[in-house]
Amino acid sequence: MSQREGLNRRAFLRNAGVTALVGAVGTGGAAEAFGAAKAEPISDFAEPPNGKYDFDTPYNRFGTDSVKYDQQVRMYGKDHIQVGMGIADMDFKAPPCIGRALAQRCQHENWGYLDIPKSYYENIAAWNKRRYGLNIDPETIVLTTGVHPGLIAALRVFSPPGTKVLLTSPTYNGFYGDLTYTGTKPEDSPMKLVDGRYSIDFEDLERRIGPETNTLILCNPQNPTGNCWSPDDLMRIGELCLKKRVVVLADEIHCDFVTKDAKYTPFATLPNKAVVNNSLTFKAASKSFSLAAMKHAWFFSTNPDYLARVKAMNRADLSTLGMVANVAALTEGEDWLNQLLPYIEANHEFAVQYVKANMPLVKCVKPQGTYLAWLDLSAAMDRVGAKQKAMEATKKAGKTVTPEQAMVDWFVEHAKVHLNAGSTYGTGGQGHARMNIATSRKTLETALNNMSAALKTL
Ligand SMILES: Cc1ncc(COP(=O)(O)O)c(C=O)c1O
């Protein structure tokens, strides 16, 4: 029996983390100020007796150094944040299998260098095969500390500094950071917007590919619009990129979140081999199980040349706990995720109905995927005078504050709810904000009630 197998799980559960975890969740001021739950009780990581995971009970994240809550408290002050609806992680308790595996590993008190077992790559391949019919040769999977480092490695290979990276915008704001990091420049191809639904403007996309455009970052499902790209969309993108010698970097980190009437098509399942060979795909379990700070993701490609070149630029220093958490998620967490998906979808429906019934100044269309809602706030921004507020804030801050950021700040001030400003998502993000609905229904309702009440004062 291996040393790891020999760890006494029951002994661990008896002693579970009392010392390790008790300090982790503070009773921070903001939580108390707004009547949020006090420090969470120590978990025994038990499975729910009836087999049903509880997504309904709000889980207090204040006092854990979370970006979504604590960073906002630090920025705006504790009296101004009640609900974090910004950064893309989830408020739910992780599946107990993850806590169990982590706590069990903590019983072995040595944290030396880590070797990655072959089975780990097989777990990733099995997950993708089982859920999406995607065949990945485990030998072609490369681990990385996050999708960002993987994308950056790829940009370093294909897109020298000063060259352009094609994006269909509005798109995930983090991509622009990756471009800054690699000295490359964004070439936004604004999507068409009809009745709140986005579609790719293929003529515009083609027109924007110049001699200096070497890569396209595809986001599928798309953050922030929630679009799941159809096989036809993907094929058109793929054929265009192949023709123009543009490498497709397919970021599919949100793929586990797809609503029941939509479908996620992995880029790597397209029927044209040459198109697939012209791509790399980047994925992770970090969105699906909210493991973002465990720093773990992977990429793969059917093109051995691309793979070898990007691998050479990718330095992945993975952590033991990240590895343990990811293994537990992929091997034991599927039931939790399957129960979560309808909850997320119901949250989307709740938000759309709520906005329709109570917020005439806001528009919101149910997305096809992701746990993000893309709010059209243009009417609310006019009413608030966001442009004027942005000009004043810019003067005061000595740096550009966009009207969208001014609107976000207004919601913080008047509703104690934090959203993400649409202007950070590239061309087409104007007049919008992104709202993360991966939280308990009660918390979502509190946020919407606060926002609605604030808008009614206008
Ligand atoms: C589309 C997309 N890609 C990448 C990331 C970040 O990935 P990672 O934390 O693995 O670097 C995010 C996080 O929100 C995302 O939405």
Short mmCIF file of C-alpha atoms and ligand atoms in Angstrom, two decimals:
data_model
loop_
_atom_site.label_atom_id
_atom_site.label_comp_id
_atom_site.label_asym_id
_atom_site.label_seq_id
_atom_site.Cartn_x
_atom_site.Cartn_y
_atom_site.Cartn_z
CA MET A 1 0.00 0.00 0.00
CA SER A 2 1.37 3.43 -0.88
CA GLN A 3 2.14 5.89 1.84
CA ARG A 4 -0.66 8.07 0.62
CA GLU A 5 -3.21 5.29 0.66
CA GLY A 6 -2.00 4.43 4.11
CA LEU A 7 -3.02 7.76 5.54
CA ASN A 8 -5.76 7.21 8.00
CA ARG A 9 -8.78 8.94 6.60
CA ARG A 10 -10.98 8.40 9.59
CA ALA A 11 -8.40 9.80 11.95
CA PHE A 12 -8.21 12.78 9.68
CA LEU A 13 -11.96 13.31 9.68
CA ARG A 14 -11.96 13.27 13.48
CA ASN A 15 -9.30 15.93 13.66
CA ALA A 16 -10.22 17.63 10.44
CA GLY A 17 -8.51 20.90 10.08
CA VAL A 18 -9.58 22.36 13.42
CA THR A 19 -6.27 24.08 13.67
CA ALA A 20 -5.69 24.41 9.94
CA LEU A 21 -8.99 25.89 8.98
CA VAL A 22 -10.28 27.74 11.95
CA GLY A 23 -8.36 30.87 11.10
CA ALA A 24 -9.10 30.73 7.41
CA VAL A 25 -12.53 32.30 7.48
CA GLY A 26 -12.53 35.52 9.39
CA THR A 27 -15.48 37.21 10.99
CA GLY A 28 -14.39 40.30 9.07
CA GLY A 29 -16.06 43.66 9.53
CA ALA A 30 -17.89 43.71 6.25
CA ALA A 31 -19.55 40.39 6.92
CA GLU A 32 -20.80 41.55 10.26
CA ALA A 33 -21.71 44.99 9.04
CA PHE A 34 -24.13 43.53 6.54
CA GLY A 35 -25.42 40.64 8.56
CA ALA A 36 -23.77 38.04 6.36
CA ALA A 37 -23.10 34.69 7.96
CA LYS A 38 -20.46 34.62 10.67
CA ALA A 39 -17.39 32.43 10.23
CA GLU A 40 -18.46 29.14 8.72
CA PRO A 41 -18.40 26.12 11.03
CA ILE A 42 -15.56 23.66 10.54
CA SER A 43 -16.53 21.22 7.84
CA ASP A 44 -16.28 17.47 8.20
CA PHE A 45 -16.46 17.20 4.40
CA ALA A 46 -19.31 14.76 4.70
CA GLU A 47 -21.50 13.98 1.73
CA PRO A 48 -25.07 15.26 2.14
CA PRO A 49 -27.20 12.54 3.77
CA ASN A 50 -29.86 12.72 1.05
CA GLY A 51 -27.30 12.93 -1.76
CA LYS A 52 -28.42 16.49 -2.62
CA TYR A 53 -25.80 19.20 -2.41
CA ASP A 54 -26.87 22.43 -0.80
CA PHE A 55 -26.35 25.41 -3.10
CA ASP A 56 -29.07 27.44 -1.38
CA THR A 57 -27.41 28.30 1.91
CA PRO A 58 -25.29 31.43 1.41
CA TYR A 59 -21.62 30.76 2.08
CA ASN A 60 -19.72 33.60 3.67
CA ARG A 61 -16.53 34.46 1.77
CA PHE A 62 -15.75 37.73 3.56
CA GLY A 63 -12.46 37.64 5.41
CA THR A 64 -10.82 35.03 3.16
CA ASP A 65 -8.80 37.46 0.99
CA SER A 66 -11.13 36.75 -1.92
CA VAL A 67 -10.95 39.08 -4.91
CA LYS A 68 -14.71 38.98 -5.30
CA TYR A 69 -15.44 40.19 -1.77
CA ASP A 70 -12.36 41.28 0.17
CA GLN A 71 -10.59 43.09 -2.64
CA GLN A 72 -13.76 45.14 -3.17
CA VAL A 73 -14.02 45.89 0.54
CA ARG A 74 -10.40 47.06 0.48
CA MET A 75 -11.12 49.22 -2.54
CA TYR A 76 -14.48 50.71 -1.65
CA GLY A 77 -14.63 50.33 2.13
CA LYS A 78 -16.55 47.83 4.21
CA ASP A 79 -19.72 49.88 4.28
CA HIS A 80 -20.04 49.69 0.53
CA ILE A 81 -19.92 46.01 -0.29
CA GLN A 82 -22.67 43.58 0.52
CA VAL A 83 -22.59 41.30 -2.51
CA GLY A 84 -19.68 40.57 -4.85
CA MET A 85 -21.04 39.84 -8.33
CA GLY A 86 -17.80 40.49 -10.16
CA ILE A 87 -14.82 38.21 -10.67
CA ALA A 88 -15.58 34.84 -12.25
CA ASP A 89 -15.46 32.40 -9.40
CA MET A 90 -18.33 30.81 -7.49
CA ASP A 91 -19.57 31.36 -3.96
CA PHE A 92 -20.57 27.76 -3.30
CA LYS A 93 -18.84 25.38 -0.96
CA ALA A 94 -16.68 23.12 -3.10
CA PRO A 95 -17.69 19.47 -3.35
CA PRO A 96 -16.75 17.67 -0.14
CA CYS A 97 -14.54 15.24 -2.08
CA ILE A 98 -12.10 18.12 -2.64
CA GLY A 99 -11.93 19.11 1.01
CA ARG A 100 -11.52 15.46 1.98
CA ALA A 101 -8.68 14.87 -0.43
CA LEU A 102 -6.89 18.07 0.60
CA ALA A 103 -7.23 17.43 4.29
CA GLN A 104 -6.10 13.86 3.87
CA ARG A 105 -3.00 15.00 1.99
CA CYS A 106 -2.30 17.52 4.75
CA GLN A 107 -1.85 14.61 7.11
CA HIS A 108 1.35 13.84 5.27
CA GLU A 109 3.59 16.65 6.41
CA ASN A 110 6.08 16.84 3.62
CA TRP A 111 5.71 19.23 0.69
CA GLY A 112 8.66 18.37 -1.48
CA TYR A 113 8.79 18.47 -5.28
CA LEU A 114 5.94 16.81 -7.05
CA ASP A 115 5.93 14.20 -9.78
CA ILE A 116 2.81 14.09 -11.91
CA PRO A 117 1.40 10.61 -12.36
CA LYS A 118 0.36 9.43 -15.81
CA SER A 119 -3.12 8.76 -14.43
CA TYR A 120 -3.61 12.49 -14.04
CA TYR A 121 -3.46 13.06 -17.80
CA GLU A 122 -5.76 10.09 -18.26
CA ASN A 123 -8.29 11.66 -15.87
CA ILE A 124 -8.40 14.81 -17.98
CA ALA A 125 -8.81 12.82 -21.18
CA ALA A 126 -11.53 10.66 -19.60
CA TRP A 127 -13.46 13.72 -18.37
CA ASN A 128 -13.46 15.28 -21.84
CA LYS A 129 -14.39 12.02 -23.54
CA ARG A 130 -17.20 11.28 -21.11
CA ARG A 131 -18.75 14.73 -21.09
CA TYR A 132 -18.08 16.01 -24.60
CA GLY A 133 -17.10 13.09 -26.78
CA LEU A 134 -13.74 14.79 -27.21
CA ASN A 135 -10.86 12.40 -27.80
CA ILE A 136 -7.60 13.74 -26.40
CA ASP A 137 -4.47 11.66 -26.49
CA PRO A 138 -3.22 11.96 -22.87
CA GLU A 139 0.31 12.25 -24.27
CA THR A 140 -0.66 15.55 -25.87
CA ILE A 141 -1.85 17.21 -22.66
CA VAL A 142 0.47 19.80 -21.15
CA LEU A 143 -0.16 21.06 -17.63
CA THR A 144 0.13 24.72 -16.80
CA THR A 145 -0.52 26.90 -13.77
CA GLY A 146 -3.48 28.58 -15.42
CA VAL A 147 -5.05 29.30 -18.77
CA HIS A 148 -3.32 32.69 -18.74
CA PRO A 149 0.22 31.27 -18.49
CA GLY A 150 -0.69 28.76 -21.23
CA LEU A 151 -2.02 31.49 -23.52
CA ILE A 152 1.00 33.65 -22.80
CA ALA A 153 3.32 30.77 -23.75
CA ALA A 154 1.42 30.36 -27.04
CA LEU A 155 1.48 34.09 -27.78
CA ARG A 156 5.24 34.09 -27.19
CA VAL A 157 5.59 31.37 -29.83
CA PHE A 158 3.27 32.68 -32.53
CA SER A 159 2.83 36.40 -31.95
CA PRO A 160 6.04 38.40 -31.63
CA PRO A 161 5.85 41.71 -29.72
CA GLY A 162 4.24 44.44 -31.77
CA THR A 163 2.07 42.04 -33.80
CA LYS A 164 -1.70 41.76 -33.59
CA VAL A 165 -3.97 39.24 -31.90
CA LEU A 166 -7.48 38.86 -33.25
CA LEU A 167 -10.39 38.86 -30.80
CA THR A 168 -14.15 38.85 -31.31
CA SER A 169 -15.33 41.49 -28.89
CA PRO A 170 -16.69 42.14 -26.35
CA THR A 171 -14.46 39.44 -24.93
CA TYR A 172 -12.86 38.33 -21.68
CA ASN A 173 -10.92 41.28 -20.28
CA GLY A 174 -8.08 39.04 -19.07
CA PHE A 175 -7.02 38.47 -22.69
CA TYR A 176 -6.04 42.13 -22.97
CA GLY A 177 -3.76 41.63 -19.96
CA ASP A 178 -2.12 38.65 -21.70
CA LEU A 179 -1.53 40.84 -24.73
CA THR A 180 0.03 43.58 -22.64
CA TYR A 181 2.21 40.97 -21.00
CA THR A 182 3.48 39.71 -24.35
CA GLY A 183 3.80 43.14 -25.99
CA THR A 184 1.18 42.25 -28.60
CA LYS A 185 -1.74 44.39 -29.76
CA PRO A 186 -5.46 43.60 -29.79
CA GLU A 187 -7.36 43.63 -33.05
CA ASP A 188 -10.99 43.66 -31.92
CA SER A 189 -13.58 42.44 -34.37
CA PRO A 190 -16.80 43.76 -32.86
CA MET A 191 -19.60 41.23 -32.90
CA LYS A 192 -23.05 42.02 -34.26
CA LEU A 193 -25.70 42.54 -31.64
CA VAL A 194 -29.33 41.82 -32.55
CA ASP A 195 -31.99 41.68 -29.80
CA GLY A 196 -29.35 41.10 -27.16
CA ARG A 197 -27.78 38.14 -29.04
CA TYR A 198 -24.24 38.35 -30.33
CA SER A 199 -22.96 36.85 -33.55
CA ILE A 200 -19.59 36.99 -35.26
CA ASP A 201 -19.24 39.47 -38.12
CA PHE A 202 -17.24 37.24 -40.46
CA GLU A 203 -16.64 39.92 -43.10
CA ASP A 204 -15.20 42.20 -40.45
CA LEU A 205 -13.15 39.36 -38.98
CA GLU A 206 -11.58 38.57 -42.35
CA ARG A 207 -10.93 42.22 -43.14
CA ARG A 208 -9.02 42.63 -39.91
CA ILE A 209 -6.52 39.88 -40.59
CA GLY A 210 -3.39 41.60 -41.83
CA PRO A 211 0.20 40.46 -42.37
CA GLU A 212 0.87 41.11 -38.68
CA THR A 213 -1.98 38.96 -37.36
CA ASN A 214 -0.74 35.53 -36.28
CA THR A 215 -3.21 34.35 -33.65
CA LEU A 216 -6.89 34.50 -32.79
CA ILE A 217 -8.04 33.93 -29.23
CA LEU A 218 -11.39 32.19 -29.35
CA CYS A 219 -13.48 32.02 -26.20
CA ASN A 220 -16.01 29.15 -26.24
CA PRO A 221 -18.39 29.45 -24.44
CA GLN A 222 -17.78 33.12 -24.61
CA ASN A 223 -17.07 35.29 -21.61
CA PRO A 224 -18.85 37.74 -21.14
CA THR A 225 -21.70 37.23 -23.62
CA GLY A 226 -22.31 33.56 -22.77
CA ASN A 227 -22.44 32.49 -26.42
CA CYS A 228 -21.77 28.86 -27.25
CA TRP A 229 -20.35 28.88 -30.76
CA SER A 230 -22.07 26.48 -33.18
CA PRO A 231 -20.12 23.93 -35.24
CA ASP A 232 -20.79 26.15 -38.25
CA ASP A 233 -19.40 29.26 -36.50
CA LEU A 234 -16.33 27.34 -35.39
CA MET A 235 -15.77 25.87 -38.82
CA ARG A 236 -15.96 29.29 -40.46
CA ILE A 237 -13.50 30.70 -37.93
CA GLY A 238 -11.24 27.69 -38.35
CA GLU A 239 -11.25 27.73 -42.15
CA LEU A 240 -10.65 31.47 -42.27
CA CYS A 241 -7.73 31.20 -39.84
CA LEU A 242 -6.24 28.28 -41.74
CA LYS A 243 -6.48 30.17 -45.01
CA LYS A 244 -4.89 33.28 -43.50
CA ARG A 245 -2.25 31.40 -41.46
CA VAL A 246 -3.62 32.54 -38.14
CA VAL A 247 -3.28 30.05 -35.26
CA VAL A 248 -6.47 29.46 -33.24
CA LEU A 249 -6.00 29.55 -29.47
CA ALA A 250 -9.29 28.11 -28.19
CA ASP A 251 -9.97 29.01 -24.56
CA GLU A 252 -12.69 26.60 -23.44
CA ILE A 253 -12.42 27.11 -19.69
CA HIS A 254 -16.19 27.78 -19.36
CA CYS A 255 -17.22 24.65 -21.25
CA ASP A 256 -18.80 22.85 -18.32
CA PHE A 257 -21.44 25.59 -17.98
CA VAL A 258 -23.92 25.22 -20.80
CA THR A 259 -27.68 25.71 -20.56
CA LYS A 260 -30.02 22.89 -21.51
CA ASP A 261 -30.99 24.27 -24.92
CA ALA A 262 -27.42 25.00 -25.94
CA LYS A 263 -24.43 22.86 -26.80
CA TYR A 264 -20.72 23.27 -26.34
CA THR A 265 -18.76 22.13 -29.37
CA PRO A 266 -15.07 21.64 -28.60
CA PHE A 267 -12.99 23.24 -31.35
CA ALA A 268 -10.92 20.06 -31.46
CA THR A 269 -13.97 17.99 -32.51
CA LEU A 270 -14.43 19.83 -35.81
CA PRO A 271 -14.48 17.42 -38.76
CA ASN A 272 -11.72 19.19 -40.71
CA LYS A 273 -8.39 17.79 -39.52
CA ALA A 274 -6.34 20.62 -40.97
CA VAL A 275 -8.48 23.15 -39.10
CA VAL A 276 -8.04 21.28 -35.82
CA ASN A 277 -4.31 20.92 -36.45
CA ASN A 278 -4.12 24.68 -36.69
CA SER A 279 -5.22 25.11 -33.08
CA LEU A 280 -4.39 24.63 -29.44
CA THR A 281 -7.10 24.27 -26.80
CA PHE A 282 -6.79 25.60 -23.25
CA LYS A 283 -8.95 24.20 -20.45
CA ALA A 284 -9.14 23.72 -16.70
CA ALA A 285 -11.35 22.39 -13.92
CA SER A 286 -10.94 25.71 -12.14
CA LYS A 287 -14.18 27.33 -13.33
CA SER A 288 -16.21 24.15 -12.95
CA PHE A 289 -15.21 23.58 -9.33
CA SER A 290 -14.10 27.09 -8.36
CA LEU A 291 -10.45 26.12 -7.93
CA ALA A 292 -8.97 29.28 -9.47
CA ALA A 293 -6.38 29.94 -6.79
CA MET A 294 -5.24 26.30 -6.91
CA LYS A 295 -3.37 27.36 -10.08
CA HIS A 296 -3.91 24.50 -12.42
CA ALA A 297 -4.94 24.20 -16.07
CA TRP A 298 -3.89 22.38 -19.24
CA PHE A 299 -3.61 22.70 -22.99
CA PHE A 300 -3.41 20.25 -25.85
CA SER A 301 -3.15 20.12 -29.61
CA THR A 302 -3.23 17.50 -32.35
CA ASN A 303 -0.35 19.39 -33.95
CA PRO A 304 2.92 18.03 -32.48
CA ASP A 305 4.92 20.98 -33.79
CA TYR A 306 2.66 23.59 -32.15
CA LEU A 307 2.57 21.56 -28.98
CA ALA A 308 6.33 21.18 -28.70
CA ARG A 309 6.93 24.87 -29.35
CA VAL A 310 4.38 26.10 -26.82
CA LYS A 311 5.48 23.51 -24.28
CA ALA A 312 9.00 24.88 -24.53
CA MET A 313 7.70 28.32 -23.50
CA ASN A 314 5.53 26.98 -20.70
CA ARG A 315 7.09 26.73 -17.28
CA ALA A 316 4.56 25.07 -15.03
CA ASP A 317 5.39 24.94 -11.36
CA LEU A 318 2.39 23.12 -10.01
CA SER A 319 1.55 22.80 -6.36
CA THR A 320 0.75 19.62 -4.49
CA LEU A 321 -2.54 20.92 -3.13
CA GLY A 322 -3.61 22.14 -6.56
CA MET A 323 -2.94 18.73 -7.98
CA VAL A 324 -4.80 16.94 -5.18
CA ALA A 325 -7.82 19.23 -5.54
CA ASN A 326 -7.94 18.81 -9.31
CA VAL A 327 -7.66 15.02 -9.14
CA ALA A 328 -10.48 14.88 -6.60
CA ALA A 329 -12.65 17.17 -8.74
CA LEU A 330 -12.18 15.19 -11.94
CA THR A 331 -12.51 11.76 -10.39
CA GLU A 332 -15.14 12.29 -7.68
CA GLY A 333 -16.76 15.67 -8.29
CA GLU A 334 -18.97 15.01 -11.27
CA ASP A 335 -22.20 14.42 -9.37
CA TRP A 336 -21.75 17.75 -7.57
CA LEU A 337 -21.22 19.53 -10.90
CA ASN A 338 -24.21 17.79 -12.48
CA GLN A 339 -26.39 19.00 -9.61
CA LEU A 340 -24.94 22.49 -9.82
CA LEU A 341 -25.66 23.05 -13.52
CA PRO A 342 -29.49 23.21 -13.24
CA TYR A 343 -29.07 25.49 -10.22
CA ILE A 344 -26.94 27.88 -12.27
CA GLU A 345 -29.42 27.73 -15.12
CA ALA A 346 -32.29 28.49 -12.74
CA ASN A 347 -30.28 31.44 -11.42
CA HIS A 348 -29.94 32.74 -14.98
CA GLU A 349 -33.69 32.41 -15.48
CA PHE A 350 -34.38 34.05 -12.14
CA ALA A 351 -32.11 36.99 -13.00
CA VAL A 352 -33.63 37.49 -16.45
CA GLN A 353 -37.19 37.38 -15.10
CA TYR A 354 -36.30 39.64 -12.20
CA VAL A 355 -34.70 42.24 -14.43
CA LYS A 356 -37.64 42.13 -16.84
CA ALA A 357 -40.17 42.59 -14.05
CA ASN A 358 -38.35 45.10 -11.88
CA MET A 359 -35.64 46.96 -13.74
CA PRO A 360 -36.97 48.78 -16.79
CA LEU A 361 -33.63 50.55 -17.18
CA VAL A 362 -31.71 47.27 -17.56
CA LYS A 363 -31.77 44.62 -20.29
CA CYS A 364 -30.57 41.07 -19.84
CA VAL A 365 -30.84 38.07 -22.18
CA LYS A 366 -30.37 34.54 -20.87
CA PRO A 367 -26.95 33.35 -22.04
CA GLN A 368 -26.27 29.94 -23.60
CA GLY A 369 -23.32 29.18 -21.35
CA THR A 370 -21.08 30.42 -18.50
CA TYR A 371 -22.34 31.65 -15.14
CA LEU A 372 -22.10 35.25 -16.27
CA ALA A 373 -24.91 37.64 -17.16
CA TRP A 374 -24.16 40.47 -19.53
CA LEU A 375 -26.27 43.45 -18.56
CA ASP A 376 -27.17 46.27 -20.93
CA LEU A 377 -27.08 49.29 -18.63
CA SER A 378 -27.09 52.00 -21.28
CA ALA A 379 -30.48 53.44 -20.25
CA ALA A 380 -29.52 53.35 -16.57
CA MET A 381 -26.21 55.02 -17.39
CA ASP A 382 -27.99 57.87 -19.15
CA ARG A 383 -30.28 58.33 -16.17
CA VAL A 384 -27.40 58.26 -13.69
CA GLY A 385 -25.35 60.65 -15.81
CA ALA A 386 -22.48 58.14 -15.99
CA LYS A 387 -20.64 60.11 -18.68
CA GLN A 388 -20.51 63.24 -16.54
CA LYS A 389 -19.60 61.23 -13.45
CA ALA A 390 -16.80 59.54 -15.40
CA MET A 391 -15.39 62.90 -16.50
CA GLU A 392 -15.40 64.18 -12.92
CA ALA A 393 -13.87 60.94 -11.59
CA THR A 394 -11.18 61.03 -14.27
CA LYS A 395 -10.21 64.54 -13.25
CA LYS A 396 -10.12 63.57 -9.60
CA ALA A 397 -8.25 60.29 -10.06
CA GLY A 398 -5.81 61.59 -12.68
CA LYS A 399 -6.50 58.47 -14.79
CA THR A 400 -9.28 57.47 -17.12
CA VAL A 401 -12.49 56.36 -15.47
CA THR A 402 -14.94 55.11 -18.08
CA PRO A 403 -18.70 55.75 -17.87
CA GLU A 404 -19.14 51.98 -17.35
CA GLN A 405 -16.78 52.10 -14.38
CA ALA A 406 -18.65 55.14 -13.07
CA MET A 407 -21.86 53.07 -13.31
CA VAL A 408 -20.25 50.18 -11.43
CA ASP A 409 -19.10 52.62 -8.76
CA TRP A 410 -22.64 54.01 -8.60
CA PHE A 411 -24.04 50.54 -7.91
CA VAL A 412 -21.43 50.00 -5.20
CA GLU A 413 -22.39 53.26 -3.59
CA HIS A 414 -26.15 52.92 -3.89
CA ALA A 415 -26.73 49.16 -3.90
CA LYS A 416 -23.61 47.75 -2.21
CA VAL A 417 -23.26 45.39 -5.16
CA HIS A 418 -20.09 45.05 -7.18
CA LEU A 419 -20.22 44.26 -10.94
CA ASN A 420 -17.52 44.32 -13.63
CA ALA A 421 -17.45 47.32 -15.99
CA GLY A 422 -18.25 46.47 -19.62
CA SER A 423 -15.60 48.85 -20.94
CA THR A 424 -12.85 46.42 -19.88
CA TYR A 425 -14.16 43.80 -22.34
CA GLY A 426 -13.00 45.59 -25.47
CA THR A 427 -14.94 47.17 -28.31
CA GLY A 428 -18.67 46.60 -27.80
CA GLY A 429 -18.43 46.51 -24.02
CA GLN A 430 -19.71 50.07 -23.80
CA GLY A 431 -23.00 50.49 -21.95
CA HIS A 432 -22.65 47.10 -20.26
CA ALA A 433 -21.59 45.38 -17.06
CA ARG A 434 -20.94 41.74 -16.29
CA MET A 435 -22.77 40.13 -13.39
CA ASN A 436 -21.68 36.78 -11.96
CA ILE A 437 -24.70 34.72 -10.90
CA ALA A 438 -22.79 31.74 -9.43
CA THR A 439 -24.06 32.26 -5.94
CA SER A 440 -26.96 31.18 -3.74
CA ARG A 441 -30.38 32.23 -5.00
CA LYS A 442 -30.82 34.26 -1.83
CA THR A 443 -27.61 36.21 -2.44
CA LEU A 444 -28.56 36.76 -6.07
CA GLU A 445 -31.96 38.01 -4.99
CA THR A 446 -30.39 40.35 -2.44
CA ALA A 447 -28.12 41.80 -5.12
CA LEU A 448 -30.99 42.28 -7.57
CA ASN A 449 -33.26 43.75 -4.88
CA ASN A 450 -30.54 46.22 -3.94
CA MET A 451 -29.88 47.17 -7.54
CA SER A 452 -33.56 47.54 -8.33
CA ALA A 453 -34.17 49.68 -5.24
CA ALA A 454 -31.22 51.91 -6.17
CA LEU A 455 -32.45 52.36 -9.73
CA LYS A 456 -35.93 53.28 -8.47
CA THR A 457 -34.48 56.33 -6.73
CA LEU A 458 -33.46 57.83 -10.09
C1 LIG B 1 -12.28 32.93 -20.59
C2 LIG B 1 -11.32 32.85 -19.45
N1 LIG B 1 -10.07 32.42 -19.67
C3 LIG B 1 -9.17 32.33 -18.66
C4 LIG B 1 -9.51 32.70 -17.38
C5 LIG B 1 -8.49 32.61 -16.30
O1 LIG B 1 -7.93 31.35 -16.28
P1 LIG B 1 -6.80 30.95 -15.24
O2 LIG B 1 -7.26 31.37 -13.88
O3 LIG B 1 -6.70 29.46 -15.40
O4 LIG B 1 -5.53 31.62 -15.67
C6 LIG B 1 -10.80 33.16 -17.12
C7 LIG B 1 -11.18 33.59 -15.77
O5 LIG B 1 -12.16 34.24 -15.54
C8 LIG B 1 -11.73 33.23 -18.17
O6 LIG B 1 -12.98 33.66 -17.98
#
